[in-house]
PDB file of C-alpha atoms and ligand atoms in Angstrom:
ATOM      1  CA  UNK A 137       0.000   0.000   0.000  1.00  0.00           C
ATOM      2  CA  UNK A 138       1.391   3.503  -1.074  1.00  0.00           C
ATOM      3  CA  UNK A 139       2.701   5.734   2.294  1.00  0.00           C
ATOM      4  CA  UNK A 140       2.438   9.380   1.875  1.00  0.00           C
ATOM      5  CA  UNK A 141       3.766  12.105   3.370  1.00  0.00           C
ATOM      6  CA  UNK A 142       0.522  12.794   5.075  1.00  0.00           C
ATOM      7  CA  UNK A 143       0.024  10.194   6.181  1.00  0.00           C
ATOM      8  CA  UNK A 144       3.835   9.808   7.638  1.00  0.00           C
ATOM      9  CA  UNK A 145       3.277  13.448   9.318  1.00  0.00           C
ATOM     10  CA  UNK A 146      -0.191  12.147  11.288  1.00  0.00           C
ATOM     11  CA  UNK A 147       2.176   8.685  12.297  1.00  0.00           C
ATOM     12  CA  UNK A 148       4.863  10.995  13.642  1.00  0.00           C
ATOM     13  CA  UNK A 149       2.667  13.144  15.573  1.00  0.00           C
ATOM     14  CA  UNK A 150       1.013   9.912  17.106  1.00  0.00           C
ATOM     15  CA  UNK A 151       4.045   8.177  17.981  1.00  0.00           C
ATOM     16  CA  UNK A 152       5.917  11.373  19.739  1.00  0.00           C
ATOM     17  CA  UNK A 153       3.160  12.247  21.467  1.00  0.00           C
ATOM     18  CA  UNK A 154       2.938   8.813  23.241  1.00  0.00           C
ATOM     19  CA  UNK A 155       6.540   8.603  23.052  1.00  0.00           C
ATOM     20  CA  UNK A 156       8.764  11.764  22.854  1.00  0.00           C
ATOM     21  CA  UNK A 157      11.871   9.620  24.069  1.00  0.00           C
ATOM     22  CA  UNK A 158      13.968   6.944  22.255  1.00  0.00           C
ATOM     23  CA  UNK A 159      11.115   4.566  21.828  1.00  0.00           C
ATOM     24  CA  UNK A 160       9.239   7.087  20.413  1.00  0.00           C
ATOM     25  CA  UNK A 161      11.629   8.186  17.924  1.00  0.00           C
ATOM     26  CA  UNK A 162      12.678   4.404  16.853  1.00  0.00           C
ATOM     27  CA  UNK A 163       9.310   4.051  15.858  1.00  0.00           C
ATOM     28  CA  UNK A 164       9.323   6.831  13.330  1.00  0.00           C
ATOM     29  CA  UNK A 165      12.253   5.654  12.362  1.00  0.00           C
ATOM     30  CA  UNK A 166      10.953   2.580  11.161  1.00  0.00           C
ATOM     31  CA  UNK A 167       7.908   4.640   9.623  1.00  0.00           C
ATOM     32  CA  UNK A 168      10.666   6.968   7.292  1.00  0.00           C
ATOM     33  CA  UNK A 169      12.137   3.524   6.106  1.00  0.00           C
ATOM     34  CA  UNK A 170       8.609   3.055   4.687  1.00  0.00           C
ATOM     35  CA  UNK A 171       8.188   6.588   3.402  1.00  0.00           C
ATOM     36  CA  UNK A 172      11.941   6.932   1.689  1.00  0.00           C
ATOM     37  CA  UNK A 173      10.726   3.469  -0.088  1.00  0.00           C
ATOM     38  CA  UNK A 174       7.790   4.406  -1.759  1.00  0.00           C
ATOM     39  CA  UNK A 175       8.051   4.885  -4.943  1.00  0.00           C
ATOM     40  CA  UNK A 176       4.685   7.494  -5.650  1.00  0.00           C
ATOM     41  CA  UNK A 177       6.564   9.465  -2.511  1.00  0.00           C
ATOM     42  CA  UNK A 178       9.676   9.338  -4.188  1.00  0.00           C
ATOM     43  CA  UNK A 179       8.228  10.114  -7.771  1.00  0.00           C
ATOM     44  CA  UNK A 180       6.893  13.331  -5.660  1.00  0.00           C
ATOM     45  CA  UNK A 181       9.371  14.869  -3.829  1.00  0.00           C
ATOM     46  CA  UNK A 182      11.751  13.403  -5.483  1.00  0.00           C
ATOM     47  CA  UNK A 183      12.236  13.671  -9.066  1.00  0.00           C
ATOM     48  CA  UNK A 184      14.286  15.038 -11.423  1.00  0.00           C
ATOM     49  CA  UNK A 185      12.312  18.522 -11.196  1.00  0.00           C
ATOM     50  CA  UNK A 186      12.882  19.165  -7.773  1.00  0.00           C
ATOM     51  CA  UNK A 187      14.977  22.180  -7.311  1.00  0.00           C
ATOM     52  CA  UNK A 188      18.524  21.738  -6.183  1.00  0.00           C
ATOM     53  CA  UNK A 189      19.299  21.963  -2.122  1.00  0.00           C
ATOM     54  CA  UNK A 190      17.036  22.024   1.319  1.00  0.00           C
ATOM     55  CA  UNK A 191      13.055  22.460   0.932  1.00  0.00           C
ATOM     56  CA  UNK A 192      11.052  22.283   3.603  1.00  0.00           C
ATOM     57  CA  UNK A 193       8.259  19.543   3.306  1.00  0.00           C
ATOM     58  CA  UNK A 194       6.636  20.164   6.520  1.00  0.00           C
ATOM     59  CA  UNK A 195       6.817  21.676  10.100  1.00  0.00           C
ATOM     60  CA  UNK A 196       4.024  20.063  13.064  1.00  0.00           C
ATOM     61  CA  UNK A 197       1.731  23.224  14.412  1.00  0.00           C
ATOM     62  CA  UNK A 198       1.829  20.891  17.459  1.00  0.00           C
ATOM     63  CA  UNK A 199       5.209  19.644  18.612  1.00  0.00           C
ATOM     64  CA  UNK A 200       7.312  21.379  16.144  1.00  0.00           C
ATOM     65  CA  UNK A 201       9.092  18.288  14.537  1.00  0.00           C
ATOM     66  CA  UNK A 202      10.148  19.321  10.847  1.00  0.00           C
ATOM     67  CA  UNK A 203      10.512  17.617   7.444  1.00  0.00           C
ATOM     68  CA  UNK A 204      13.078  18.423   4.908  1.00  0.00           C
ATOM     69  CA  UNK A 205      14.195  17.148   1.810  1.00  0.00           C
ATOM     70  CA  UNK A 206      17.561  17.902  -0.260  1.00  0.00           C
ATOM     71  CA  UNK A 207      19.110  17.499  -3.515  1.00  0.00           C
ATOM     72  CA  UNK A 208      22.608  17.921  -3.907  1.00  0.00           C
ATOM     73  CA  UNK A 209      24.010  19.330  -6.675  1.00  0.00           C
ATOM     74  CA  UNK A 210      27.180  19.326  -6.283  1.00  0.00           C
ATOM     75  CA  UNK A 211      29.575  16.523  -4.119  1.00  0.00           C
ATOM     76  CA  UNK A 212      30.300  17.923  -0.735  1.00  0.00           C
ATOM     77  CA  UNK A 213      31.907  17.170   2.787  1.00  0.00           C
ATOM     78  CA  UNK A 214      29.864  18.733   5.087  1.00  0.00           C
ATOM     79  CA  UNK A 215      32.493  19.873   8.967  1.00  0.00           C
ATOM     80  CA  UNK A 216      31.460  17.537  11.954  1.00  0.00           C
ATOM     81  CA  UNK A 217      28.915  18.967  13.555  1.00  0.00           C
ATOM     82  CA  UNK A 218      25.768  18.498  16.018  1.00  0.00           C
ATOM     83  CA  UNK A 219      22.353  18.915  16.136  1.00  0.00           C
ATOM     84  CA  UNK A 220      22.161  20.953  19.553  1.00  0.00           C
ATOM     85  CA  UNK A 221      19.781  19.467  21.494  1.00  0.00           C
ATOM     86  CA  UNK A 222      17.661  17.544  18.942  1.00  0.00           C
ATOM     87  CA  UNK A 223      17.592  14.522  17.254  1.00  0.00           C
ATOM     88  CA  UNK A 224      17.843  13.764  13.864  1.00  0.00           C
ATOM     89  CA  UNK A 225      16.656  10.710  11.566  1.00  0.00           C
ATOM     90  CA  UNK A 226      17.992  10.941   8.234  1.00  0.00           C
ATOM     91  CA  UNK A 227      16.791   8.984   5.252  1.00  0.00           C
ATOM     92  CA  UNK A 228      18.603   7.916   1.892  1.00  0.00           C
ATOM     93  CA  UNK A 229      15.975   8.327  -0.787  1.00  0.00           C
ATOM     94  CA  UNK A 230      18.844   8.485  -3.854  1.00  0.00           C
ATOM     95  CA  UNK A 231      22.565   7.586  -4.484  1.00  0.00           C
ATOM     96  CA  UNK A 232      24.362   7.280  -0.679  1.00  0.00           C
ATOM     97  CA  UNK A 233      25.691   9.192   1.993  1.00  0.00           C
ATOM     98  CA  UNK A 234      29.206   8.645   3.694  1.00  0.00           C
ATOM     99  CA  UNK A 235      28.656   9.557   7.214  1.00  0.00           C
ATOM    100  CA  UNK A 236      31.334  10.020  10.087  1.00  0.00           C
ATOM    101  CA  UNK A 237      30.850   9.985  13.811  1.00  0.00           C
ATOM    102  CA  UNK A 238      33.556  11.354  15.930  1.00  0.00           C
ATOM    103  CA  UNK A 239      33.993  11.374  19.574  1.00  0.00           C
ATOM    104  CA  UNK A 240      35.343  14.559  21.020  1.00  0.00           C
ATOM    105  CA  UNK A 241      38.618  13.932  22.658  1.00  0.00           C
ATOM    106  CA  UNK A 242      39.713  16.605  24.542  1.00  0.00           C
ATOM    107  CA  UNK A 243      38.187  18.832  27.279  1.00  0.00           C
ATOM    108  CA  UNK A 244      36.002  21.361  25.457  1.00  0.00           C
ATOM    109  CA  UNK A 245      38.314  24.412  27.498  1.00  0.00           C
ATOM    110  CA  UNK A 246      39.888  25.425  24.135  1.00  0.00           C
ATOM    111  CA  UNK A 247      37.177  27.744  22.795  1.00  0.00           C
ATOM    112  CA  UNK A 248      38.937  27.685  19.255  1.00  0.00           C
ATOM    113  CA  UNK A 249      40.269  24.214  18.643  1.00  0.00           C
ATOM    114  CA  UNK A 250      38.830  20.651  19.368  1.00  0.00           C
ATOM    115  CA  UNK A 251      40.177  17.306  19.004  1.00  0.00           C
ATOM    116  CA  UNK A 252      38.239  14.803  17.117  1.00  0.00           C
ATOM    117  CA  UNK A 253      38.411  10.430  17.479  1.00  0.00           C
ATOM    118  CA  UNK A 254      37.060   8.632  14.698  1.00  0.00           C
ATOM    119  CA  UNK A 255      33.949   6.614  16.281  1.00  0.00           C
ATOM    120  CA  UNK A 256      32.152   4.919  13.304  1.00  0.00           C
ATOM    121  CA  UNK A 257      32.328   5.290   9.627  1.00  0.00           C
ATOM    122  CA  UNK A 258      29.932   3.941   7.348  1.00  0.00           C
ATOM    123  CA  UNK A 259      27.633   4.395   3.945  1.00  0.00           C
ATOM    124  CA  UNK A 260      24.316   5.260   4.393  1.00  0.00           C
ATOM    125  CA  UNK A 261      22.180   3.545   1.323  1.00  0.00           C
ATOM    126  CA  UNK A 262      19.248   4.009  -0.295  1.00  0.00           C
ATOM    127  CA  UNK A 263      16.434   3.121   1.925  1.00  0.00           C
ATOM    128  CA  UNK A 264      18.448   3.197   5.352  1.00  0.00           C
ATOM    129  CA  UNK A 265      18.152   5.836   7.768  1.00  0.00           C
ATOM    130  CA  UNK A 266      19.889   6.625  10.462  1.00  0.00           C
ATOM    131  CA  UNK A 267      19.338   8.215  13.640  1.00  0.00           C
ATOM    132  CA  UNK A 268      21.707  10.852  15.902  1.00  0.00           C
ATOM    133  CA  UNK A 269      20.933  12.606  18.362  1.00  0.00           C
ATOM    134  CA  UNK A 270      21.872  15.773  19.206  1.00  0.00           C
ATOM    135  CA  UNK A 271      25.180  16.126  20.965  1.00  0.00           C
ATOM    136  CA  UNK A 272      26.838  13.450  18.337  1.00  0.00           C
ATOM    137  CA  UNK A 273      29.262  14.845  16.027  1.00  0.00           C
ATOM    138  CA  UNK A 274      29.196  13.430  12.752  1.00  0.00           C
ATOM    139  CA  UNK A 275      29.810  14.520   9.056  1.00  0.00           C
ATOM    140  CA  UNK A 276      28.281  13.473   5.681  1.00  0.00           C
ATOM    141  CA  UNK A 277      30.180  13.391   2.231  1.00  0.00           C
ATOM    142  CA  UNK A 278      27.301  13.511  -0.344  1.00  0.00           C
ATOM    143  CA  UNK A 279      27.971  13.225  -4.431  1.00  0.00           C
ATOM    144  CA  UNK A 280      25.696  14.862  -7.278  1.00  0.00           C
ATOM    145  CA  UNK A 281      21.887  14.226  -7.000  1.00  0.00           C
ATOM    146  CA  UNK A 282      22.209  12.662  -2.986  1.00  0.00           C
ATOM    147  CA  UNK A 283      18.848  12.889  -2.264  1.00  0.00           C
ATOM    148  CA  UNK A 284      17.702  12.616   1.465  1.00  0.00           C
ATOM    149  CA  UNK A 285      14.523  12.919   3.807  1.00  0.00           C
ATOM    150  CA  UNK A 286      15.494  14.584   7.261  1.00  0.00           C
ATOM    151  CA  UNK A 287      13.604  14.629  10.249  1.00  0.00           C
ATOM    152  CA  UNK A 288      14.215  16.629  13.480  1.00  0.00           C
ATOM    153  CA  UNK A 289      12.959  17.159  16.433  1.00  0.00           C
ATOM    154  CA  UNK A 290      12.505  21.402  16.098  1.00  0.00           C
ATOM    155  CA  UNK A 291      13.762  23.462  13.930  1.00  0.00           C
ATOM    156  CA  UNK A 292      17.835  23.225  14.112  1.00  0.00           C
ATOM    157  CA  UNK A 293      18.101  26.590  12.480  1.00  0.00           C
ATOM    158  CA  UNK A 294      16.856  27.956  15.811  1.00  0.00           C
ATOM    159  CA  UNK A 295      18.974  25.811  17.734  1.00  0.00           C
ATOM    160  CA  UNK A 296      23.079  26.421  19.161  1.00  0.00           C
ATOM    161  CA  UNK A 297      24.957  23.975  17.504  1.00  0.00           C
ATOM    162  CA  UNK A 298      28.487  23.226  17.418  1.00  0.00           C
ATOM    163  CA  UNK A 299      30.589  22.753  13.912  1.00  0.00           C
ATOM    164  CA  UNK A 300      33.770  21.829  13.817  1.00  0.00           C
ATOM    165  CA  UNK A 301      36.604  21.233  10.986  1.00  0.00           C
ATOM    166  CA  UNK A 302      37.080  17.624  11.216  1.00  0.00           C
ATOM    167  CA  UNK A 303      40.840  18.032   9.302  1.00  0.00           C
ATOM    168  CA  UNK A 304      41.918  20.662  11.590  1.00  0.00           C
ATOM    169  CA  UNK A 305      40.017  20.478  14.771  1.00  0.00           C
ATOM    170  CA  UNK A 306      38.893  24.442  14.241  1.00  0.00           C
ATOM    171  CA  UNK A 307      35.951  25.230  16.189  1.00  0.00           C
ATOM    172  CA  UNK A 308      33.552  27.262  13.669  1.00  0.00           C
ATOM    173  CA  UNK A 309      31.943  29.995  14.896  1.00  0.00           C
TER     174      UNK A 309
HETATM  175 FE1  LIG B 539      23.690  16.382  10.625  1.00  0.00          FE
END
């Protein structure tokens, strides 16, 4: 049966509100594994017409969880960064993502400079998604046309986060 993105907004809202914890947020997980695989949502949001970059899909009036979908169009390595104090589920809908997770090695004194451990390194695929919450560094490399499906807990844009050069250790401010 075809999942929409309706439909997949009204599931979210359900499961966080009887769950805003991990629990809750596995389940939606599971739900965006269905959404990123259907092929009428993908067709959608998804296709080669789709303009190049973030779009907002949707943001809930009630607990403020947000949708958004992005095209690259050009390769990039994104710096390590977090997601301040939400979590994040990200789903592969096209081509792959190569995603890093560091764990911060020093004391967090040095307002500047930061030292980085590799934690886990892996390829996100099409149809995976992943989940991190929001003090876990990580960084994505994405090629031409990576198209994903992100879903956080609040708008990050309104959050602090931390970004950090990954080949230097510079703290970016
Ligand atoms: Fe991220």
């Amino acid at each position: 049966m075809a999942y929409t993105l309706e439909a997949f907004c009204n599931d979210a809202r359900s499961l966080l509100q009887a769950d805003s914890g991990a629990a809750g947020v596995e389940h939606v997980r599971k739900k965006m594994e269905i959404l990123a695989r259907d092929p009428g949502f993908v067709a959608e949001h998804f296709n080669n017409g789709v303009k190049y970059g973030p779009r907002r899909l949707f943001v809930d009036p009630v607990l403020g969880f947000e949708i958004l979908g992005y095209r690259a169009e050009k390769a990039r390595h994104s710096p390590a960064h977090d997601h301040g104090d939400s979590w994040a589920l990200y789903a592969q809908v096209h081509g792959y993502t190569e995603m890093t997770e560091y764990n911060r090695l020093d004391d967090g004194k040095d307002p500047d400079h930061a030292k980085l451990g590799i934690k886990a390194q892996y390829k996100l695929e099409q149809g995976q998604v992943g989940t991190y919450w929001g003090s876990q560094l990580h960084s994505t490399y994405t090629p031409v046309d990576c198209c994903y499906l992100r879903v956080t807990g609040t708008d990050l844009e309104k959050r602090p986060r931390v970004r950090i050069d990954q080949n230097t250790g510079k703290i970016m401010k």
